[in-house]
mmCIF file of C-alpha atoms in Angstrom:
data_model
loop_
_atom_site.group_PDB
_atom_site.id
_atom_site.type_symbol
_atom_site.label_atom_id
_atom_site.label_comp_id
_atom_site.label_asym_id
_atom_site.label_seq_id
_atom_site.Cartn_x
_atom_site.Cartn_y
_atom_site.Cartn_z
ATOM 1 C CA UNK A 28 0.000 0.000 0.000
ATOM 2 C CA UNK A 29 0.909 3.392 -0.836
ATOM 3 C CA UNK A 30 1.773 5.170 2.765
ATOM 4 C CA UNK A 31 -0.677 8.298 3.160
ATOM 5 C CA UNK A 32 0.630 11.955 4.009
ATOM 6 C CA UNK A 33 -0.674 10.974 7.685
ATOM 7 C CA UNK A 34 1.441 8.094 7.833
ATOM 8 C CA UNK A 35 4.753 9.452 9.750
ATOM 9 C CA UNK A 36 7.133 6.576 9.214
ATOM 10 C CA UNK A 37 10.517 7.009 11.651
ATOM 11 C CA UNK A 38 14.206 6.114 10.516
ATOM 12 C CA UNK A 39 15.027 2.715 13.177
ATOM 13 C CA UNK A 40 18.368 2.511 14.718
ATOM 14 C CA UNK A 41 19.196 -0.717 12.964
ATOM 15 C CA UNK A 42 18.319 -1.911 9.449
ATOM 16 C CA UNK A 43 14.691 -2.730 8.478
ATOM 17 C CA UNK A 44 14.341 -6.369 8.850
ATOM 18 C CA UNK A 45 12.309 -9.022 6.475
ATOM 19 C CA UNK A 46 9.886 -10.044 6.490
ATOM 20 C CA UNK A 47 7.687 -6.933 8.092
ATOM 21 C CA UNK A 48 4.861 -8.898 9.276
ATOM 22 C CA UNK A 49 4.943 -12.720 11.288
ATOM 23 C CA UNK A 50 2.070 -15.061 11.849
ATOM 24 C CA UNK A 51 2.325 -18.338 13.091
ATOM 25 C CA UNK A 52 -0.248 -20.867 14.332
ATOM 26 C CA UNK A 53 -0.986 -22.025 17.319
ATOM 27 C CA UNK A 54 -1.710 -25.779 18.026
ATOM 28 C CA UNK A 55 -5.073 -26.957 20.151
ATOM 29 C CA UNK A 56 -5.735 -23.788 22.582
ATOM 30 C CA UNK A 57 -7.278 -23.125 25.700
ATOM 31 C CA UNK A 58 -9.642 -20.495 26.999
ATOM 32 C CA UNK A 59 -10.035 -18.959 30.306
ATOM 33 C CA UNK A 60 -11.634 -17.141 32.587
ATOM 34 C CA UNK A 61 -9.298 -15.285 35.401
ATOM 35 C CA UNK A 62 -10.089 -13.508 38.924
ATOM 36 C CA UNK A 63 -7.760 -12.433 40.982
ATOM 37 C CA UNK A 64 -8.710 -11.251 43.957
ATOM 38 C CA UNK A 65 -7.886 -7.727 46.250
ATOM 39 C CA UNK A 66 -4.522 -7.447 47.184
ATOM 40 C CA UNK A 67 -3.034 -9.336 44.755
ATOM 41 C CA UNK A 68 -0.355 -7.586 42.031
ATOM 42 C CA UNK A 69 -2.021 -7.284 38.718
ATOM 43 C CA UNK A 70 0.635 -8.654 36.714
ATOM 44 C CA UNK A 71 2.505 -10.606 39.105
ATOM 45 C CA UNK A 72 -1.126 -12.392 40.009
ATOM 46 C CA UNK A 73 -2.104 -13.246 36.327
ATOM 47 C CA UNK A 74 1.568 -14.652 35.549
ATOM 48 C CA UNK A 75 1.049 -16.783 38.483
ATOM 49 C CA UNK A 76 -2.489 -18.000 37.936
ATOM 50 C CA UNK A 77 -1.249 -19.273 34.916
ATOM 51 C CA UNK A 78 2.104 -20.726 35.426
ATOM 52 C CA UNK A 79 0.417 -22.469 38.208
ATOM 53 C CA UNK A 80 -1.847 -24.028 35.485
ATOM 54 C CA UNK A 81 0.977 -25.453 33.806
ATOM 55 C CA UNK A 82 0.538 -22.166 30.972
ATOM 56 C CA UNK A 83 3.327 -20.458 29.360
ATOM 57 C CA UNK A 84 1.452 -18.699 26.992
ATOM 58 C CA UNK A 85 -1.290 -16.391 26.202
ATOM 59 C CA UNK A 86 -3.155 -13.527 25.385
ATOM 60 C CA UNK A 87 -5.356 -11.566 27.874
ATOM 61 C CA UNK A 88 -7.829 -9.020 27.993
ATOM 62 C CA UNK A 89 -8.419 -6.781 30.974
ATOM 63 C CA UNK A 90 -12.338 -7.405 31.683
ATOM 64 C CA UNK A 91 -12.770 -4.740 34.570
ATOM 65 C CA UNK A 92 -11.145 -4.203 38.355
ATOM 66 C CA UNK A 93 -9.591 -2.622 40.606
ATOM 67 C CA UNK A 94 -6.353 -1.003 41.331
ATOM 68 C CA UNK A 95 -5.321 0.121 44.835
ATOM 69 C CA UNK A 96 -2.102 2.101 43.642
ATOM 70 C CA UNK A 97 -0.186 1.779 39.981
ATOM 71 C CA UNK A 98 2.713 2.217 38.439
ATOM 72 C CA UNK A 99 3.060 2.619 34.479
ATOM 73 C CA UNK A 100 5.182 4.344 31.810
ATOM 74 C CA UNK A 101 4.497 5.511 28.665
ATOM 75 C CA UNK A 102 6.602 6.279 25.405
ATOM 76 C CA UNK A 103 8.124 9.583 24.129
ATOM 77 C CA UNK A 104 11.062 10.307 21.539
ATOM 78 C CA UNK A 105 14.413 9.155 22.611
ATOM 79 C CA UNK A 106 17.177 12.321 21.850
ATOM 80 C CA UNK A 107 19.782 10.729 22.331
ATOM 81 C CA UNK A 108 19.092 8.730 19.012
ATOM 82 C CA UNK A 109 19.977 5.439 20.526
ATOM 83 C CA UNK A 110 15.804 4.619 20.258
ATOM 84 C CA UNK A 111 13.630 6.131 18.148
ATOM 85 C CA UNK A 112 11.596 5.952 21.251
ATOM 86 C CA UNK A 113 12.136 5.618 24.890
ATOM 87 C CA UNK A 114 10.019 4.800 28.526
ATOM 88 C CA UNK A 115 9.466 7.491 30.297
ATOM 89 C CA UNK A 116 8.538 7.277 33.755
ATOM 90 C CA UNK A 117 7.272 5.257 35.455
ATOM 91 C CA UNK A 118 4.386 7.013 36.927
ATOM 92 C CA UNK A 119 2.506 6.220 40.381
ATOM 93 C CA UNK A 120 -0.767 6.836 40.978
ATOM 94 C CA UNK A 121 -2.521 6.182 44.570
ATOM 95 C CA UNK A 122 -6.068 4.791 43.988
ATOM 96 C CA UNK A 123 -8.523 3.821 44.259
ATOM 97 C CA UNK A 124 -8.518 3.275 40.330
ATOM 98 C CA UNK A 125 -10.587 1.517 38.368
ATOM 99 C CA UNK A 126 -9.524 -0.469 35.677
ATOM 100 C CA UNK A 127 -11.563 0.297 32.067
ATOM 101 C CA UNK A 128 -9.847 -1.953 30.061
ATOM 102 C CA UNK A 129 -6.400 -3.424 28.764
ATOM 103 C CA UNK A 130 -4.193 -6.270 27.226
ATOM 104 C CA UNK A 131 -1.394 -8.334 28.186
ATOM 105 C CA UNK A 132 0.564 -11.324 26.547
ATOM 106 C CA UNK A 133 2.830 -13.561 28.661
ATOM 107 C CA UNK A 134 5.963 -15.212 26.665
ATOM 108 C CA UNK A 135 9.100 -16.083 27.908
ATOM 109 C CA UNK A 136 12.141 -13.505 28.865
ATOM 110 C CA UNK A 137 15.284 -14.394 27.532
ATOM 111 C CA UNK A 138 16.230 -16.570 30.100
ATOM 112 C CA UNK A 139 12.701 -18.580 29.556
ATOM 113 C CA UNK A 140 11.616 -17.524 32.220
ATOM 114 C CA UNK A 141 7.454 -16.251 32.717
ATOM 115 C CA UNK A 142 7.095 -12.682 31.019
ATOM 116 C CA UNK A 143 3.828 -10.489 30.791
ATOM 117 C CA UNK A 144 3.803 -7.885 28.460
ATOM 118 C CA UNK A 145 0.665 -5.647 29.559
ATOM 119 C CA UNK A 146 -0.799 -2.113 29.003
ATOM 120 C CA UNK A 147 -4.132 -1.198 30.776
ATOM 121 C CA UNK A 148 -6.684 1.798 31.036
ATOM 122 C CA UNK A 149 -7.559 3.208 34.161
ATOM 123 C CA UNK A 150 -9.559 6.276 35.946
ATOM 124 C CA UNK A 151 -9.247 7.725 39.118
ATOM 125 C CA UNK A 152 -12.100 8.849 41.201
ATOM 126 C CA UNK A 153 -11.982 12.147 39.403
ATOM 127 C CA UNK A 154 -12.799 10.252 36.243
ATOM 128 C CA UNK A 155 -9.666 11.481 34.422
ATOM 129 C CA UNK A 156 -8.372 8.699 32.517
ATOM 130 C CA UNK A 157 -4.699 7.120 32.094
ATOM 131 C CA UNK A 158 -3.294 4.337 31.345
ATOM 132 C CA UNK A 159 0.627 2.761 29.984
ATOM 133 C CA UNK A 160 2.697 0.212 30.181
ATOM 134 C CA UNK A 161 2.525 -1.490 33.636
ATOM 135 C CA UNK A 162 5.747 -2.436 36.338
ATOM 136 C CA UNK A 163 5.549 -5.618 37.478
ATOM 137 C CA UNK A 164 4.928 -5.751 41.355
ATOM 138 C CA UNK A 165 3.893 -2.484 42.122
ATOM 139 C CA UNK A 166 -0.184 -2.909 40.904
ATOM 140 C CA UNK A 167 -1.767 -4.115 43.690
ATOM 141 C CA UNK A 168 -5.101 -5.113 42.877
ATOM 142 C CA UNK A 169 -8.393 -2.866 44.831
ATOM 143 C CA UNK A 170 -11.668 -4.557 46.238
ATOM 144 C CA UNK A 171 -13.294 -5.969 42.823
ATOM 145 C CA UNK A 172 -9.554 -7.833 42.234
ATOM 146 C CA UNK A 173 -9.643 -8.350 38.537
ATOM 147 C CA UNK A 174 -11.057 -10.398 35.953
ATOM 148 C CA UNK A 175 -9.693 -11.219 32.392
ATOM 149 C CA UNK A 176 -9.933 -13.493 29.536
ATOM 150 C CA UNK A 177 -7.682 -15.227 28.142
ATOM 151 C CA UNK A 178 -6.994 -16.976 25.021
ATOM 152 C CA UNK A 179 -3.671 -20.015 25.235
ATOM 153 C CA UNK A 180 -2.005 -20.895 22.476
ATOM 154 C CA UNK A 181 -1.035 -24.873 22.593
ATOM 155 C CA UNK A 182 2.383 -24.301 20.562
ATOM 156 C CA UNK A 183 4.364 -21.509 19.434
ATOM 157 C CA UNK A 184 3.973 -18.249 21.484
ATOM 158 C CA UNK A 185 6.345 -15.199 22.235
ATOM 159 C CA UNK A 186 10.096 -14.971 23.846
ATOM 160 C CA UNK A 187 12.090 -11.514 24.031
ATOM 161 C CA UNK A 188 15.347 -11.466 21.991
ATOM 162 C CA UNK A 189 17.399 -8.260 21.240
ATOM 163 C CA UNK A 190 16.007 -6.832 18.086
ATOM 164 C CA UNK A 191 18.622 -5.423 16.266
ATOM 165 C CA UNK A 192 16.347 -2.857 14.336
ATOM 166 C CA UNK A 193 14.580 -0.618 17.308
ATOM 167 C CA UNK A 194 17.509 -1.857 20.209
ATOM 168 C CA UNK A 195 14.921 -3.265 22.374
ATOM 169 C CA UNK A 196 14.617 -6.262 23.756
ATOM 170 C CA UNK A 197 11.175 -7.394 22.769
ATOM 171 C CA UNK A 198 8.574 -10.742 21.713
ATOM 172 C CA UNK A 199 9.390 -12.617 18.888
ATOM 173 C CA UNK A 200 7.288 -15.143 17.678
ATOM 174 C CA UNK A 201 8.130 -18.783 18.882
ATOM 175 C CA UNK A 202 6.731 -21.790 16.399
ATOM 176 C CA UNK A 203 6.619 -22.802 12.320
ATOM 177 C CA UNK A 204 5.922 -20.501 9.519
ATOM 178 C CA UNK A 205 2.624 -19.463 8.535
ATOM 179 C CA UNK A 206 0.758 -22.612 6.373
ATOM 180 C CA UNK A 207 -2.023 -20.959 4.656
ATOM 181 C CA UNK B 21 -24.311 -2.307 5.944
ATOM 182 C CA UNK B 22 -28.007 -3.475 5.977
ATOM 183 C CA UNK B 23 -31.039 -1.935 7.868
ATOM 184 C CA UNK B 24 -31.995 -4.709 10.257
ATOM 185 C CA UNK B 25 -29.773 -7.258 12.607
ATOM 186 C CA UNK B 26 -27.612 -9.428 11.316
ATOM 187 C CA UNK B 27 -27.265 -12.740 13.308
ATOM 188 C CA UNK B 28 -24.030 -14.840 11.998
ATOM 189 C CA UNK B 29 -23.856 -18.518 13.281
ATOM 190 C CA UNK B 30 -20.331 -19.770 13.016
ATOM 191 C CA UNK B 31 -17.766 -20.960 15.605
ATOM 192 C CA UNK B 32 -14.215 -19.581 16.814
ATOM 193 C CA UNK B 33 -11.476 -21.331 15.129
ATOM 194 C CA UNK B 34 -7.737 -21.875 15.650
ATOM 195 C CA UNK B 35 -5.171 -19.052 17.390
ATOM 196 C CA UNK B 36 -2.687 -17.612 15.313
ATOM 197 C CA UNK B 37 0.110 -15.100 17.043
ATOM 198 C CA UNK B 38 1.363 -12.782 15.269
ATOM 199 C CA UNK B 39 4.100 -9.386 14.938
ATOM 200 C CA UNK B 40 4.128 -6.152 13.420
ATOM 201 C CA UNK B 41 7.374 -4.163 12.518
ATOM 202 C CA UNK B 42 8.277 -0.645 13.005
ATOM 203 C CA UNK B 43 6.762 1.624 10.091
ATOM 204 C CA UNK B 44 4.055 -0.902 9.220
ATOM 205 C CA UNK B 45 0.281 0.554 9.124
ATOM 206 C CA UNK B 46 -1.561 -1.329 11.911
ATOM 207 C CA UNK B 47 -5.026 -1.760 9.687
ATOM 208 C CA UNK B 48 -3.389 -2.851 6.293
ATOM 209 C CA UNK B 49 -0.250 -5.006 7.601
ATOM 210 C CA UNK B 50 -2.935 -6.854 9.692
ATOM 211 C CA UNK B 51 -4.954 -7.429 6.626
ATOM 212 C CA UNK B 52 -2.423 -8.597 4.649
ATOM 213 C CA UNK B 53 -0.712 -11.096 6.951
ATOM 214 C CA UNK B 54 -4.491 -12.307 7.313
ATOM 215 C CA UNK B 55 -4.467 -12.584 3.454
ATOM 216 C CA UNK B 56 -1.036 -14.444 3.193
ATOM 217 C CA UNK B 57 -2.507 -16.617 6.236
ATOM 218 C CA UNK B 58 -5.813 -17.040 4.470
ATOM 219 C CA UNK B 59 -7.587 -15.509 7.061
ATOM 220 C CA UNK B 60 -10.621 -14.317 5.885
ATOM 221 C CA UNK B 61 -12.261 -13.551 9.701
ATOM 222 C CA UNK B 62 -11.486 -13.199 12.648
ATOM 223 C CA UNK B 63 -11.270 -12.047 16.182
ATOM 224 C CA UNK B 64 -8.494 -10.022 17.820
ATOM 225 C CA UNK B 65 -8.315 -11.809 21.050
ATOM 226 C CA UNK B 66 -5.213 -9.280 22.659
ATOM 227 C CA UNK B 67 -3.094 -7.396 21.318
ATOM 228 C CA UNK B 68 0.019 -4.850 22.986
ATOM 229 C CA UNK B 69 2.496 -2.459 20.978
ATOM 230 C CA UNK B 70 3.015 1.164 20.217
ATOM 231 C CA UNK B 71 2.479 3.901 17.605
ATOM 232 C CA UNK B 72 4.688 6.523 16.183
ATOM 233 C CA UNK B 73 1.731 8.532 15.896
ATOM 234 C CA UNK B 74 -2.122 7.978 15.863
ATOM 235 C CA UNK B 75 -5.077 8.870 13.909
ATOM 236 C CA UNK B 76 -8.402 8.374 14.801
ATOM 237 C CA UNK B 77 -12.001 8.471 13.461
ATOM 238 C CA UNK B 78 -14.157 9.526 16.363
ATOM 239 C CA UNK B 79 -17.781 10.308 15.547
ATOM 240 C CA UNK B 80 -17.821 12.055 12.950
ATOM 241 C CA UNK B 81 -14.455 13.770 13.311
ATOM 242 C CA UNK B 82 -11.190 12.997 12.961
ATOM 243 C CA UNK B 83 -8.267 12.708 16.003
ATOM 244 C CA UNK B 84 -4.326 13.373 15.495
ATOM 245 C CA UNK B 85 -1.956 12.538 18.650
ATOM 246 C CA UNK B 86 1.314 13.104 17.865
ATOM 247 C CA UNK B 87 4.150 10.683 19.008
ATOM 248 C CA UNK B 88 6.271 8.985 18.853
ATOM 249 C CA UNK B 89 6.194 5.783 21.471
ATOM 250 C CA UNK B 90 2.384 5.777 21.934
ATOM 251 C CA UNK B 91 1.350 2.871 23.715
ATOM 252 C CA UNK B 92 -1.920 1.204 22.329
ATOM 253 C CA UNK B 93 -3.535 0.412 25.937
ATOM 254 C CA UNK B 94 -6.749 -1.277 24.584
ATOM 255 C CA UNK B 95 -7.220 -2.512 20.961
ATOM 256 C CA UNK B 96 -10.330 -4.929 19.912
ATOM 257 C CA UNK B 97 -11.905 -5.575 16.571
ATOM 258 C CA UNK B 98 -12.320 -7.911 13.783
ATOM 259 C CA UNK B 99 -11.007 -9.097 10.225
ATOM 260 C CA UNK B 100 -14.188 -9.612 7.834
ATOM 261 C CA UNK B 101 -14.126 -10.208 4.278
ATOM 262 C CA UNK B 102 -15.217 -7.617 2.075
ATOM 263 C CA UNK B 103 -17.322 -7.378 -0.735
ATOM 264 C CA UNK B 104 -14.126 -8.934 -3.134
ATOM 265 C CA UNK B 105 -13.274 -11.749 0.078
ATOM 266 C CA UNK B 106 -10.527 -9.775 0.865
ATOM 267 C CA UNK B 107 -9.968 -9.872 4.906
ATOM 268 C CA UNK B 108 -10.661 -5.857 6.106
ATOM 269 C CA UNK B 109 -9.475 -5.330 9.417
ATOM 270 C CA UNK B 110 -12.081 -2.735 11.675
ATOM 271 C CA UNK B 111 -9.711 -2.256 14.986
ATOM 272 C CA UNK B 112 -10.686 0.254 17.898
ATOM 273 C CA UNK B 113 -8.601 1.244 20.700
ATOM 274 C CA UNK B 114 -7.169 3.913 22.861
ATOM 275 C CA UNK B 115 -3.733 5.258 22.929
ATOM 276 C CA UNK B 116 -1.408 6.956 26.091
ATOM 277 C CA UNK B 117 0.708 9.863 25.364
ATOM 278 C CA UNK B 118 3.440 10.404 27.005
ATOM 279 C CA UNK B 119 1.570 12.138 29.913
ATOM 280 C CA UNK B 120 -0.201 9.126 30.291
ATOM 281 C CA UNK B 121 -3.199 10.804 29.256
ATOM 282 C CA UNK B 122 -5.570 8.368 27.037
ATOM 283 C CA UNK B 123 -6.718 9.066 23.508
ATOM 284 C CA UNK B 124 -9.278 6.838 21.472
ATOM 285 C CA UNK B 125 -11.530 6.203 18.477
ATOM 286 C CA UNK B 126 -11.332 3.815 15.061
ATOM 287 C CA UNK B 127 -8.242 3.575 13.958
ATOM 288 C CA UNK B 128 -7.683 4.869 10.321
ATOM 289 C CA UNK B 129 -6.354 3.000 7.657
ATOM 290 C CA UNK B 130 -2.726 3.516 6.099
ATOM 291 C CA UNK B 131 -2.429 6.570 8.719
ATOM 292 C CA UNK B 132 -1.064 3.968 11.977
ATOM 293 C CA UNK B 133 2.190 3.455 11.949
ATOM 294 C CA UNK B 134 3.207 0.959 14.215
ATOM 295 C CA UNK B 135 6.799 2.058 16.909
ATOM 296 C CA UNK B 136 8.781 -0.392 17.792
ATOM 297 C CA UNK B 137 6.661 -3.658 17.584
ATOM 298 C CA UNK B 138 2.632 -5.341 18.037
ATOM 299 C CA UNK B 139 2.517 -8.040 19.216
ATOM 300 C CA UNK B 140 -1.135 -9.871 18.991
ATOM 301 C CA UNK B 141 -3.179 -12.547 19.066
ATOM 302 C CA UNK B 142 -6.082 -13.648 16.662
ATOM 303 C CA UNK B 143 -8.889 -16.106 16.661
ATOM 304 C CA UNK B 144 -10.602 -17.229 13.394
ATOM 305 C CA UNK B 145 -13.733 -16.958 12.736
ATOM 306 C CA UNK B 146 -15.509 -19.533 11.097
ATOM 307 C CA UNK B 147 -19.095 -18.865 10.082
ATOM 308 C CA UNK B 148 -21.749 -21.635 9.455
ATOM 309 C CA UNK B 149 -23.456 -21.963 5.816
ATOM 310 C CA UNK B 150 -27.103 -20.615 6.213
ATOM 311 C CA UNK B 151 -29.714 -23.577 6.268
#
């Protein structure tokens, strides 16, 4: 497709890497429903619910919740040129909060060890709304806890590697090639 | 779009994960890996990653935040064939700035260009012949 004026594309760090796009295909999957209840971490509750289950991987939605207190951070330009973008933050907020919505996908880290990946909408009791990329172990969950769904691929799945094109460590995509 | 409800049978089909790349337009690279897949519906069952900027149809008026390193917070929708069988992706969602402050709407087409990665998950949609 032809990019539009509106589509700002941003020189990378490292060289643009083929192919642009990866799908793979998950084997026999699960679904599930998740609470957690109040006082336990957001993300350090939903990587244990699962790894308990025996699951290494899968993709969540944030239902609705709770937060007592969070801490996120969000993105902006990186000057020294080493990213072409950067965390900034991280950002507390005391609640109560509630949570409106988000996603999360745990993988592996590098070492294969249990990694969620999550980003999540939430309002104070001002109704001003935020939301970012969450720290692990500082989102204790309020008095509704937290639900979510989530979907569990069988086979295949995500696992951070150093990408040499942005400089972040980030999810690759575990598994064989698209079959059509 | 027709005037009265529209009840599909079908059933949820297999997970696929999938990737985006830096400079790739979240709408039309999601079409086309459904394409290349042989998707022709589906269901975005999660989905994290960030934005070098974002446009937005919301209402009937149009939204620019300006980034780069917007995290997409929420993102839902669908991939449905249209009227050639060609998988169109509809995707909603919300965006933080760098304030934290949350922006949302419909996500336009060929104006999204993805950060530094997506990384998603989809569920095909199967729908059942009509008796």
């Amino acid at each position: 497709m032809t990019p539009t004026a509106a589509l700002r594309t941003l020189q990378q760090p490292g060289p643009a890497l083929a192919p642009r796009g990866l799908l793979r295909w998950s084997g026999a999957h699960r679904d599930l429903r998740i609470r957690l209840p109040v006082g336990a971490d957001l993300m350090d509750g939903l990587v244990a619910a699962l790894s308990g289950a025996g699951i290494e991987q899968a993709g969540m939605v944030l239902l609705g919740g709770d937060l007592a207190r969070v801490a996120y951070s969000t993105g902006r330009a990186d000057e020294t040129g080493y990213r072409v973008a950067t965390p900034h933050g991280p950002f507390e907020c005391e609640g109560p909060l509630t949570v409106i919505g988000g996603s999360a996908l745990l993988g592996r880290d590098k070492t294969g060890a249990p990694l969620l990946h999550c980003h999540a909408v939430f309002a104070d009791r001002a109704g001003r709304v935020l939301g970012g990329h969450l720290r692990p172990g500082r989102c204790p969950l309020g008095p509704a806890g937290l639900t979510a769904s989530a979907a569990c691929p069988g086979e295949g799945g995500f696992q951070v590697a150093d990408d040499a094109e942005t400089n972040f460590p980030i999810f690759q995509l575990l598994g064989p090639e698209v079959a059509p | 779009m027709t005037d009265h409800p529209l009840l599909e049978n079908g059933r949820a089909g297999r997970l696929c994960t999938l990737r985006l790349k830096p400079n790739e337009d979240l709408v039309t690279a999601l079409e086309r890996l459904c394409a290349e897949a042989g998707i022709e519906a589906a269901i975005l069952r999660a989905g994290v990653g960030s934005l070098n900027d974002a446009h937005f149809d919301c209402g009937d008026g149009q939204v620019t935040v300006e980034g780069p390193g917007l995290e997409i917070v929420t993102l839902t929708g669908e991939i449905a064939p249209d009227a050639a069988g060609r998988p169109r992706a509809t995707l909603s969602g919300s965006v933080s700035d760098r304030e934290g402050a949350v922006h949302g709407g419909r996500f336009r087409r060929g104006e999204n260009a993805i950060c530094i990665t997506l990384e998603a998950i989809l569920q095909e949609w199967l729908p059942e012949p009509e008796a």
